[in-house]
Coordinates of C-alpha atoms and ligand atoms in Angstrom, one line a residue:
X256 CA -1.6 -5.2 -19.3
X257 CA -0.5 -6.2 -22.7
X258 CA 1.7 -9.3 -22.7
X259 CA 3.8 -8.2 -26.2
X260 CA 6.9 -6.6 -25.9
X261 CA 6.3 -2.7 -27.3
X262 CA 9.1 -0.3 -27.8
X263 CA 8.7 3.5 -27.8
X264 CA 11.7 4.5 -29.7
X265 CA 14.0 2.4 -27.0
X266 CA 16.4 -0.1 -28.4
X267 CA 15.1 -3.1 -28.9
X268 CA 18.2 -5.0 -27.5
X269 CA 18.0 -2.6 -24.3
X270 CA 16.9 -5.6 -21.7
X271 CA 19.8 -8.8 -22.0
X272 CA 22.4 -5.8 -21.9
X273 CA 20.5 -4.8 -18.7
X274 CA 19.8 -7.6 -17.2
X275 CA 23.3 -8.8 -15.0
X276 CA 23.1 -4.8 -13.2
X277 CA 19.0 -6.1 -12.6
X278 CA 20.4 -9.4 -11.0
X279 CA 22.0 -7.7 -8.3
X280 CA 19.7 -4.4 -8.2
X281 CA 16.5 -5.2 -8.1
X282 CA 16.1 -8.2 -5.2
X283 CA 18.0 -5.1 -2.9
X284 CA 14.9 -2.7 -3.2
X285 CA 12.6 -2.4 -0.3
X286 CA 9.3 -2.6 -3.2
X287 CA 10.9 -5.9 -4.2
X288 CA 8.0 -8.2 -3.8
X289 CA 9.9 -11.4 -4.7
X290 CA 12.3 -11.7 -1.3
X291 CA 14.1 -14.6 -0.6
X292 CA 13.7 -16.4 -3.8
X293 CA 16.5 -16.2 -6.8
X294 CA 15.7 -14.2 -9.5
X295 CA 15.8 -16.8 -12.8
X296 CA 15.1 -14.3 -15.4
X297 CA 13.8 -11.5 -17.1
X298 CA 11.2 -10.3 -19.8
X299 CA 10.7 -7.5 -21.3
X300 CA 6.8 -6.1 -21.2
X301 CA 7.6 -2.8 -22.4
X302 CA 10.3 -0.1 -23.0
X303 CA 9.8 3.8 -23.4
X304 CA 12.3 6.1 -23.6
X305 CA 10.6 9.2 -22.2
X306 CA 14.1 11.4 -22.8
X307 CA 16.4 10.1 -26.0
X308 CA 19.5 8.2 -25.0
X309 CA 21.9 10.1 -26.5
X310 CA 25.6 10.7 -25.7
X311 CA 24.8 14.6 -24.7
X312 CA 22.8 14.4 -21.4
X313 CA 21.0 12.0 -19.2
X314 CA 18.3 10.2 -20.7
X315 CA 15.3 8.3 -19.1
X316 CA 14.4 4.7 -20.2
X317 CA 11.0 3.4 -18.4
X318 CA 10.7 -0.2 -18.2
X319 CA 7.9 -2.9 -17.5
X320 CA 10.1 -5.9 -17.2
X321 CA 8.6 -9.5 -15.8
X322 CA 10.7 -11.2 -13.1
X323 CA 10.8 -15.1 -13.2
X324 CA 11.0 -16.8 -9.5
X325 CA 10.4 -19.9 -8.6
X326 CA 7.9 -20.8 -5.9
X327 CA 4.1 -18.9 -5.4
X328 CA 4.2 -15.9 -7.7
X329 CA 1.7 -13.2 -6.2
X330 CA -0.4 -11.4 -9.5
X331 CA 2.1 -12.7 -12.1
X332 CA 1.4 -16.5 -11.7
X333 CA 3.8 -18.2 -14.1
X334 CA 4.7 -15.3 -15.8
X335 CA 6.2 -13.7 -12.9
X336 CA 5.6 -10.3 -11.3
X337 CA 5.8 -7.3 -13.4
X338 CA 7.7 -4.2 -11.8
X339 CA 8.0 -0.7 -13.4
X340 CA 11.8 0.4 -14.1
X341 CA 12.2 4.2 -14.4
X342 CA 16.3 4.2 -15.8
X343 CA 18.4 7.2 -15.8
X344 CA 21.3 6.9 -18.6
X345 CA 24.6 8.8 -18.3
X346 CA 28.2 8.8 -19.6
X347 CA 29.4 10.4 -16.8
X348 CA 27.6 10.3 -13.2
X349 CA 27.9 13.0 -11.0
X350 CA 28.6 12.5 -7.4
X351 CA 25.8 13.7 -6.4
X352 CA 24.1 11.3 -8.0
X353 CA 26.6 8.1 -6.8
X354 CA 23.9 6.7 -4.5
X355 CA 21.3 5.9 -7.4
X356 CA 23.9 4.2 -9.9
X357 CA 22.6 0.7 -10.8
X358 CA 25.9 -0.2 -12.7
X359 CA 28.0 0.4 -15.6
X360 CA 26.7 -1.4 -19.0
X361 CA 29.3 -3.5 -20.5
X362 CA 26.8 -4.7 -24.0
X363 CA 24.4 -3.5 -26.1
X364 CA 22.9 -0.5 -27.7
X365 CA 24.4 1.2 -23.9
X366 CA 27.8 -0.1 -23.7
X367 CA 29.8 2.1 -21.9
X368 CA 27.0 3.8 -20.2
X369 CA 26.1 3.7 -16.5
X370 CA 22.0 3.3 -15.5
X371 CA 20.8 4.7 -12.1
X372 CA 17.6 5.2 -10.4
X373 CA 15.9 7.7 -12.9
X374 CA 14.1 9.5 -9.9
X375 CA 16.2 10.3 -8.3
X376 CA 17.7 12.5 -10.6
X377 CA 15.7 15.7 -10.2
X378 CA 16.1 16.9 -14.2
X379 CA 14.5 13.2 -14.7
X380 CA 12.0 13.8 -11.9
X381 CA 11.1 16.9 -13.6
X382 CA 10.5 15.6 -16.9
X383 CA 8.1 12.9 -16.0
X384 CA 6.3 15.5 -14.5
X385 CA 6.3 17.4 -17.7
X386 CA 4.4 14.4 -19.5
X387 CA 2.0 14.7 -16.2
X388 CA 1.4 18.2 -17.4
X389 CA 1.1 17.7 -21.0
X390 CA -1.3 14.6 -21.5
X391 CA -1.3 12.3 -24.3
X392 CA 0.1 8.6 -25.6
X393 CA 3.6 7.8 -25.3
X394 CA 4.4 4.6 -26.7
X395 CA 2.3 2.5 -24.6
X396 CA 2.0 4.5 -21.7
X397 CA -0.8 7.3 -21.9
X398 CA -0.7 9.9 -18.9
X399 CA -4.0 12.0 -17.9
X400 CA -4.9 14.9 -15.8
X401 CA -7.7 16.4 -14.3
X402 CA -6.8 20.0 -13.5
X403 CA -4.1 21.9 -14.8
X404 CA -0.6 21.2 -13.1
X405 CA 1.4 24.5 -12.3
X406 CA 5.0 24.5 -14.1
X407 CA 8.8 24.6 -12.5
X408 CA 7.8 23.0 -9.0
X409 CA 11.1 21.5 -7.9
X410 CA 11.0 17.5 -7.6
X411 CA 12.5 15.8 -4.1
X412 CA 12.4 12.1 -3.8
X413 CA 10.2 10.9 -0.4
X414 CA 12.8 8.7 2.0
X415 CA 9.8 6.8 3.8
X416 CA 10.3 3.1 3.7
X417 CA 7.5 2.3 1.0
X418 CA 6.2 -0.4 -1.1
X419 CA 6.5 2.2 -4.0
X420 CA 8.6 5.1 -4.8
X421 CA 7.2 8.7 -4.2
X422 CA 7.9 12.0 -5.1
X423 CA 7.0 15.1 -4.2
X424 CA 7.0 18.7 -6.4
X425 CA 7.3 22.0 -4.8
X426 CA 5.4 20.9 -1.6
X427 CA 2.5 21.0 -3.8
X428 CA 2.0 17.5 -5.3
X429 CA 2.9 13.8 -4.5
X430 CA 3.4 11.7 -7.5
X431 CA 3.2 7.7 -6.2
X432 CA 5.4 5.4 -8.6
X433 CA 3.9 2.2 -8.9
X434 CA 6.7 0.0 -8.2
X435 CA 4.9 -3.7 -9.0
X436 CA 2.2 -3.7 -11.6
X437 CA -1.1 -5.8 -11.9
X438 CA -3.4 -6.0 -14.5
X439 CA -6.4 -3.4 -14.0
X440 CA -6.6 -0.2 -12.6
X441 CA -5.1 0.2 -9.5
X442 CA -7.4 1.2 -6.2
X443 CA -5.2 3.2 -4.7
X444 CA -6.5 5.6 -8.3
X445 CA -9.8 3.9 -9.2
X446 CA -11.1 4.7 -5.0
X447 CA -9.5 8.0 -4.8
X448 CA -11.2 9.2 -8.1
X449 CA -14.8 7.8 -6.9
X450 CA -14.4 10.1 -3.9
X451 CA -13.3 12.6 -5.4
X452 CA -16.4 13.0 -7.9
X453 CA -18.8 11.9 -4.7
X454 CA -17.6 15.1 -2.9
X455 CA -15.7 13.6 -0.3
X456 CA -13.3 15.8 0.9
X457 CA -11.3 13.4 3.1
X458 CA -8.8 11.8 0.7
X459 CA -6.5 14.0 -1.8
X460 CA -8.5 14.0 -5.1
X461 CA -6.0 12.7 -7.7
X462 CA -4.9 15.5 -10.4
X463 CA -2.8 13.1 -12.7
X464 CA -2.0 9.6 -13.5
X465 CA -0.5 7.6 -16.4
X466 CA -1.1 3.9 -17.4
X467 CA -0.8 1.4 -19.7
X468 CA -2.5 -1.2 -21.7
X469 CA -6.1 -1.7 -21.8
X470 CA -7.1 0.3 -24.9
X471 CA -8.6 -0.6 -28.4
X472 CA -7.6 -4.2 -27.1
X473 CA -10.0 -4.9 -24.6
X474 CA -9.2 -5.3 -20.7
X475 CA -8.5 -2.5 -18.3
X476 CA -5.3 -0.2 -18.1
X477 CA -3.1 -0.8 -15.4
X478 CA -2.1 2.0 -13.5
X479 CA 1.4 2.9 -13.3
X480 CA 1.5 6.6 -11.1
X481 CA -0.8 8.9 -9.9
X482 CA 0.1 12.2 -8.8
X483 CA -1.9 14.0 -6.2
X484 CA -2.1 17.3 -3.6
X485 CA 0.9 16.8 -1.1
X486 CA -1.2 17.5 2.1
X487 CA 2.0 20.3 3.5
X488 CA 2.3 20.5 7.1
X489 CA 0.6 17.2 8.1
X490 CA 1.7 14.5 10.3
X491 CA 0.9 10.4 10.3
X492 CA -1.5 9.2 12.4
X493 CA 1.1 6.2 14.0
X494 CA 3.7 9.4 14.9
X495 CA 1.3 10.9 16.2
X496 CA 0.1 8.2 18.4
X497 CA 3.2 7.1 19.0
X498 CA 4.0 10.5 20.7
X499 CA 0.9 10.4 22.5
X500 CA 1.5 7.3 24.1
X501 CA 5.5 8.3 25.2
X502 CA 4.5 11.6 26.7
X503 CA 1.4 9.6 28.8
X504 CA -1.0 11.1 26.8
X505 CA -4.5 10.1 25.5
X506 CA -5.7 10.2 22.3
X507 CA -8.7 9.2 22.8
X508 CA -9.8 12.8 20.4
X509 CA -8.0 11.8 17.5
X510 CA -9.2 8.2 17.8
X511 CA -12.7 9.6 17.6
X512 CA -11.9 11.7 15.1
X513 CA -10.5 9.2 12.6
X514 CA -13.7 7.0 13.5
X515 CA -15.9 9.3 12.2
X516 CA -13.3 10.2 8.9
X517 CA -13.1 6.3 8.6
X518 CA -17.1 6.2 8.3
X519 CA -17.5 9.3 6.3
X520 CA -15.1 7.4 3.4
X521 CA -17.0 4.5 3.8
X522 CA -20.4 6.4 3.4
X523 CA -18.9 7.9 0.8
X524 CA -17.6 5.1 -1.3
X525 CA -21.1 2.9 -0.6
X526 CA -23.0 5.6 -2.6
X527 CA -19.7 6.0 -5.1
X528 CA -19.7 2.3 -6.2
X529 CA -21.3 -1.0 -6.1
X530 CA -22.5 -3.1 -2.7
X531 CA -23.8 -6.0 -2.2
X532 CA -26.1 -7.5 0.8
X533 CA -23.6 -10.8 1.8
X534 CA -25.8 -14.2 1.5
X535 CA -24.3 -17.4 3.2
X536 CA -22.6 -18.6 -0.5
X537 CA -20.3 -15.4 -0.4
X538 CA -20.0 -15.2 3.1
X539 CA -18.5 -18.8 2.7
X540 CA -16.4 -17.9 0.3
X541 CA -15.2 -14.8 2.5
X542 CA -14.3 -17.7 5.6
X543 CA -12.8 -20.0 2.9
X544 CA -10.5 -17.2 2.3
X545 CA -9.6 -16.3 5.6
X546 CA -8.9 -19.9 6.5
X547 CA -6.7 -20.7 3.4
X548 CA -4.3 -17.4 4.6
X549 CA -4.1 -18.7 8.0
X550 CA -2.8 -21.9 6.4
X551 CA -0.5 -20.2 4.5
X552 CA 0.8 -18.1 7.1
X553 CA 0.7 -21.3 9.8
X554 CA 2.8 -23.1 6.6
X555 CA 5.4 -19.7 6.7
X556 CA 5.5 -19.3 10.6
X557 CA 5.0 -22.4 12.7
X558 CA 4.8 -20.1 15.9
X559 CA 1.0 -20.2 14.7
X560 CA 0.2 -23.9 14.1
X561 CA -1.2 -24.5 18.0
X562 CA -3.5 -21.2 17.7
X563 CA -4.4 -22.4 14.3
X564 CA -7.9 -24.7 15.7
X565 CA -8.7 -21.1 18.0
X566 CA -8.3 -18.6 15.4
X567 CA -10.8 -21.2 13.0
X568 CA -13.7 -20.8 15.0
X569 CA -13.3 -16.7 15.1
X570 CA -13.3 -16.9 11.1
X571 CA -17.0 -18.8 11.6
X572 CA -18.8 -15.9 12.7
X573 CA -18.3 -14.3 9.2
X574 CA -19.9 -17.0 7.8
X575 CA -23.1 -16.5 9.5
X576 CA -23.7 -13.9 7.8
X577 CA -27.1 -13.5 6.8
X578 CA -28.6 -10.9 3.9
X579 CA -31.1 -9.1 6.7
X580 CA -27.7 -7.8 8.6
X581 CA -26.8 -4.3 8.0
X582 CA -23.0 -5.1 8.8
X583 CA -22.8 -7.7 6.4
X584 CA -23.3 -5.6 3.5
X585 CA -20.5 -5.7 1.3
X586 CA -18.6 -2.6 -0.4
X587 CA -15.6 -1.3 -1.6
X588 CA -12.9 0.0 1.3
X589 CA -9.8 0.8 2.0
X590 CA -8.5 -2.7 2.3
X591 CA -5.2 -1.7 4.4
X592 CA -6.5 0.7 6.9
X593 CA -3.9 1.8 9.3
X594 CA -2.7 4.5 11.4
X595 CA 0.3 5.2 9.0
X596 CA -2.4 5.8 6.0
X597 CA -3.8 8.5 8.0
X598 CA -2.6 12.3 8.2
X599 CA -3.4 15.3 10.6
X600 CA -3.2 18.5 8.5
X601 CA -2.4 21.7 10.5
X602 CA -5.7 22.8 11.2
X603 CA -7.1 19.2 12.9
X604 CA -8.8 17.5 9.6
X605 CA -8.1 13.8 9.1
X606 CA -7.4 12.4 5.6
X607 CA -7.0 8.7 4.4
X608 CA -4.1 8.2 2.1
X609 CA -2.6 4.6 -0.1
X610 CA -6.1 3.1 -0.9
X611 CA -3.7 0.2 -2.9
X612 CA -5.0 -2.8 -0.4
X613 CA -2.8 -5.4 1.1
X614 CA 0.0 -5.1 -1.2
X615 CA 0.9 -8.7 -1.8
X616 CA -2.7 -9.8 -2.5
X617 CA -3.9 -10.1 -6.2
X618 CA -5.7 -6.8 -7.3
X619 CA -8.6 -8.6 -8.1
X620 CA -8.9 -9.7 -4.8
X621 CA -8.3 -6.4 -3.3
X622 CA -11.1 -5.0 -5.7
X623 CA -13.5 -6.9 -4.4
X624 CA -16.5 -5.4 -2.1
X625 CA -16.1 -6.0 1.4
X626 CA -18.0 -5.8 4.7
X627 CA -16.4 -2.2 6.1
X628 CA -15.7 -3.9 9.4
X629 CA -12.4 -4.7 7.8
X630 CA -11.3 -1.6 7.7
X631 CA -12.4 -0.7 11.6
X632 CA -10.5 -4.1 12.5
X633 CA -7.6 -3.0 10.6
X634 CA -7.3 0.3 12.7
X635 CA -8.0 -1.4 16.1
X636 CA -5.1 -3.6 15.5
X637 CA -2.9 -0.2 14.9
X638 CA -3.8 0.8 18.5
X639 CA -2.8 -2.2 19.5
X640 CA 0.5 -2.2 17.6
X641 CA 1.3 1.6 19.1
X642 CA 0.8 0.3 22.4
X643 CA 2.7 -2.9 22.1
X644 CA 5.9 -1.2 20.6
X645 CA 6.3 1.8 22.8
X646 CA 9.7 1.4 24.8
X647 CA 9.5 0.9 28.4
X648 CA 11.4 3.6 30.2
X649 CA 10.6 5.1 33.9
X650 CA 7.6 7.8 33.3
X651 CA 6.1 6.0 30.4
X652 CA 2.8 4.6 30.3
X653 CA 2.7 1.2 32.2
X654 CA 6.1 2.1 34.4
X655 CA 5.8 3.0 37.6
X656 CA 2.4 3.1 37.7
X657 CA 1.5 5.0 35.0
X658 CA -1.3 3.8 32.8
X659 CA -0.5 0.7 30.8
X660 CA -0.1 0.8 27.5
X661 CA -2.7 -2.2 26.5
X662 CA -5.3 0.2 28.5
X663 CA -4.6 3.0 26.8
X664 CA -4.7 1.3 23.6
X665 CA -8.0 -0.1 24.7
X666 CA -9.6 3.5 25.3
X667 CA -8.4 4.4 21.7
X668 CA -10.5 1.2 20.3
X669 CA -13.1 2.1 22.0
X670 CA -13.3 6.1 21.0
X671 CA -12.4 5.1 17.5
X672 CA -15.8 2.9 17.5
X673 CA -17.9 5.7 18.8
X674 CA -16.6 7.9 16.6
X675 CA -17.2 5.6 13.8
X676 CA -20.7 5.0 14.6
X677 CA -21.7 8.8 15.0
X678 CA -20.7 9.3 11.3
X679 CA -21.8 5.5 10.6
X680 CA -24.9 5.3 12.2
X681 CA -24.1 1.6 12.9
X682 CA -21.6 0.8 15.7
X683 CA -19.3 -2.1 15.1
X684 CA -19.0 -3.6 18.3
X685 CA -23.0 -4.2 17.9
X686 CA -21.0 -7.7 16.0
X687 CA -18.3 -8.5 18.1
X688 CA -17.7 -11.3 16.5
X689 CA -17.7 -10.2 12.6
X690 CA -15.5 -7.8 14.5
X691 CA -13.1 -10.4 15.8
X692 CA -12.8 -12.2 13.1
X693 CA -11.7 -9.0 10.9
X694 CA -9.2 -8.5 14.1
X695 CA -8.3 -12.1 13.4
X696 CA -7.8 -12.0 10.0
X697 CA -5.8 -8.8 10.2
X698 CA -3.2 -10.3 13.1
X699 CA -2.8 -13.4 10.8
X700 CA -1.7 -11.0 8.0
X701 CA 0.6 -9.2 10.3
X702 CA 2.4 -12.2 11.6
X703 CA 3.0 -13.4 7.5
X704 CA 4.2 -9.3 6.7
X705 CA 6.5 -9.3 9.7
X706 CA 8.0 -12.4 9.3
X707 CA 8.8 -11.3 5.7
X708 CA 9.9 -8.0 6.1
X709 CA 10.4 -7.1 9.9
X710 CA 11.3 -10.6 11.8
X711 CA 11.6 -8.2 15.5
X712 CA 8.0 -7.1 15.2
X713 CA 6.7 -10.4 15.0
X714 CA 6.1 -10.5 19.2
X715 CA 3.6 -7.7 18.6
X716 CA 1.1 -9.3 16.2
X717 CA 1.9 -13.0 18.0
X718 CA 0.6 -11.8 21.4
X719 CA -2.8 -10.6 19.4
X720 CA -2.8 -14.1 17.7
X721 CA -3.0 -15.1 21.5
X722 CA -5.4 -13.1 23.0
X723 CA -7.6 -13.7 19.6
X724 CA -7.7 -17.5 19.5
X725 CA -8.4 -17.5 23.6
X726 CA -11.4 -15.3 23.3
X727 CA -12.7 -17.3 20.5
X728 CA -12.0 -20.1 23.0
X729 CA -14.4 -18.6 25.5
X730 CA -16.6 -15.8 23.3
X731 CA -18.7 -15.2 26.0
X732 CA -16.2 -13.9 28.2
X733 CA -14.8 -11.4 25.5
X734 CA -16.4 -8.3 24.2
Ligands
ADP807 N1 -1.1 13.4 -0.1 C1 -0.1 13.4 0.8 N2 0.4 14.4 1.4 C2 1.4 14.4 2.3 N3 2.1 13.2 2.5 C3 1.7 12.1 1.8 C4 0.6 12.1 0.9 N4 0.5 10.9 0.4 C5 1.4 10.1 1.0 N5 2.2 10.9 1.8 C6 3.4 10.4 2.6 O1 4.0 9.5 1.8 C7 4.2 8.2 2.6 C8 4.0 7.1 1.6 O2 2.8 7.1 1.0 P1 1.9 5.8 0.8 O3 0.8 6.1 -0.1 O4 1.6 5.2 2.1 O5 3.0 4.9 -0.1 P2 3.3 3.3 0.0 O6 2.2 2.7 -0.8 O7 4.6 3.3 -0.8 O8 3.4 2.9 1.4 C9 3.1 8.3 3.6 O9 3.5 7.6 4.8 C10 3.0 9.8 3.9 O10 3.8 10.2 4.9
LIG808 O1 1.9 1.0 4.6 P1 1.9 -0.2 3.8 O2 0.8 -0.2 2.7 O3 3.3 -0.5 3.2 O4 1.4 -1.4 4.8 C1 2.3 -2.5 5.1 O5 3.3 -2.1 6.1 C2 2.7 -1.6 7.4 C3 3.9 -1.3 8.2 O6 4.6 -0.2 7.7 C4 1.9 -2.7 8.0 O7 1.3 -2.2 9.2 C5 1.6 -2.9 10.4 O8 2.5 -2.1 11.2 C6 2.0 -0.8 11.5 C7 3.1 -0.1 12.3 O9 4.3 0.1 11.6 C8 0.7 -0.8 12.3 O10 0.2 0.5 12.6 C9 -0.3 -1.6 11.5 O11 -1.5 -1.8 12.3 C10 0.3 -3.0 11.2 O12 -0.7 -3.7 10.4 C11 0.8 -3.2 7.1 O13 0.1 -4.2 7.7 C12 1.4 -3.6 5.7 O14 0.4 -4.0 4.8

């Protein structure tokens, strides 16, 4: 991403009148990486104005602004994070509108004027899709498509609690607003794409995307939204699991079923992109990894520190890898693979959604090829999650005598492996222990994203922390 300030027509002086309303805004926003730290200032990457600021209607500022914090930045190091600002302008906001305002600018080239949340102001929303439809430069952001992009498809705003902002046109097309920028292209477009073009049917193909940066000046464009089919009628994989598991049933079918969808993606992006066979060196550096998060996390949650010599020796098993085993070869995958990044269209098919990675890690880490046990750990611990947060009432599963939970979770892991190695060919509980410490590596995660962003789910990933570091204890005993 280019580090010089570039305008588009927007005033020049637009950020330091901006800047007091971004104090108090931006740290509220559920995509806000930066949490708990103050917010010391503010830099201007670039400004657009994608509809004139004038004194006759809204208009639409877009925004890459840098946020200084002290303390470990993630991708922005000393520069701080970038996010991407998407600014409605108005004189007057309508009421419907009240619950986007930002504030009312008192300085600057938009004294007077009051800024809200560009998208979710539907005549906005309908203008960036506009650009989507018509590619071409603006400024510094270029936007692309692939097919032709019907016109007039009414613009909604998604509600899910995200780490980005969605929208969705007509029922036919989600557009994903990439809320924090990194340099490069962003997986969750690059991965989609290679499907796409290898055939694979089981993630929406992207149709549109616009970016920034990376052109005539070397590097790689960042990524800043991609817009792709909105799969109508479908339901999330953790909803449905979760009503599964409160009705007593199995799902034993759909965990075979996204087994086998899990493995087709991963065929599919091993003969898309690059792998590599894993020698000792990078299978060192994959352990060295997973030991410096645990530190981290052990630093950020002390409830980890006594686990932390148990949950070491799971991470060894990685390093054994040798260049002769099959589940050691390296590729590119999902990266965040969990039962909310799946969806169950109407007729039964299972597609794989959000292929960004963990979103606090570096993208360059999150490019990187990895062994596609990852991915199957990441799922097992969403079976394990379903089960642990289901509320205990008389008739549910594990009251009364009803099946418990952790066994039905259980028979899930294990259908979801089967299912994975019919499509696969390999079956990953032939490693348990690469396996475990994946699972490991995962439940560390959780126990750093919880304590950050959801303090009462902390029990669930704690109690795998225990269960991990005790089998690692005595590996022969666990499977
Ligand atoms: N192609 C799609 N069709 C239907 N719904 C989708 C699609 N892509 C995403 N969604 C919905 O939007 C939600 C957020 O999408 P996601 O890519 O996970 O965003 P985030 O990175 O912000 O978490 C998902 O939980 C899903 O319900
Ligand atoms: O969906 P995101 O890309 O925002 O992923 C983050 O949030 C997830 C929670 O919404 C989190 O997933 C964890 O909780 C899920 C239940 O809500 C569970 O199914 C997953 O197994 C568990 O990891 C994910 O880790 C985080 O990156």
């Amino acid at each position: 991403m280019s580090e010089t300030a570039s305008t588009a027509r927007a005033p020049v002086a637009l950020l330091p009148s901006l800047v007091p309303l971004l104090h108090e805004w931006l740290p509220r926003q559920r995509w806000f990486a930066g949490k708990g730290r103050p917010v010391t200032g503010f830099t201007l990457v670039s400004a657009t104005e994608l509809l004139p600021v004038d004194t006759t209607g809204p208009g639409l500022v877009h925004l890459l602004v840098r946020v200084q914090q002290p303390g470990p930045n993630g991708g922005g190091g000393a520069q701080g994070d970038c996010y991407q600002l998407l600014l409605g302008v108005r004189t007057h906001l309508p009421p419907g509108l009240a619950h986007a305002r930002i504030g009312r600018v008192a300085d600057g080239p938009l004294a007077g004027r009051t800024v809200y949340e560009g998208l979710s102001d539907p005549r906005l929303a309908a203008l960036l899709m506009e650009r989507l439809r018509t590619p071409g430069p603006l400024g510094p952001l270029r936007f692309a498509r692939t097919a032709l992009i019907p016109d007039g498809l009414t613009p909604r705003v998604l509600d899910a609690e995200q780490s980005n902002s969605s929208l969705v046109y007509g029922d036919a097309f989600i557009l994903k607003v990439f809320r924090r920028v990194w340099s490069g292209a962003n997986p969750d477009l690059e991965l989609p794409l290679a499907l796409a073009r290898a055939g694979c049917e089981r993630v929406p193909a992207p149709v549109a995307w616009y970016e920034t940066g990376g052109s005539g000046r070397g590097g790689e464009a960042s990524t800043l939204g991609v817009l792709q089919p909105f799969l109508r009628g479908s339901q999330d994989g953790w909803q449905l699991a979760l009503d599964a598991l409160a009705a007593g049933r199995e799902f034993t079918e759909e965990a075979r079923a996204l087994g086998r969808a899990t493995a087709e993606v991963h065929t599919a992006l091993a003969a898309a992109l690059p792998t590599v066979a894993l020698g000792r060196p990078a299978a060192e550096h994959l352990v060295d990894g997973m030991n410096r998060r645990l530190e981290a996390a052990a630093q950020a949650v002390p409830a980890l520190l006594p686990y932390v010599p148990g949950l070491r020796a799971a991470f060894d098993a990685v390093g054994d890898c040798t260049e002769d085993n099959l589940a050691c070869r390296a590729q590119r995958v999902h990266g965040d693979l969990h039962l909310g990044q799946t969806l169950r269209s109407p007729d039964g098919s299972w597609s794989v959604i959000d292929f960004e990675g963990e979103p606090a890690k570096p993208l360059t880490e999150r490019r990187r090829p990895q062994p596609p046990v990852r991915d199957v750990a990441g799922m097992l611990r969403s079976f394990d999650y379903a089960a642990a947060s289901l509320p205990q009432s008389p008739g549910s599963p594990g009251a009364d005598g009803a099946p418990s939970p952790a066994a039905w979770a259980e028979r899930c892991r294990d259908a979801y492996c089967s299912g994975y190695a019919e499509a696969a060919g390999t079956d990953p509980r032939a490693e348990p222990a690469l396996l475990r410490a994946y699972e490991t590596d995962k439940a560390v995660y959780e126990v750093l994203y919880e304590a950050r962003h959801r303090p009462d789910w902390l029990p669930v990933p704690m109690a795998a922390i225990r269960r991990l570091a005790a089998q690692s204890a005595a590996p022969e005993r666990a499977g």
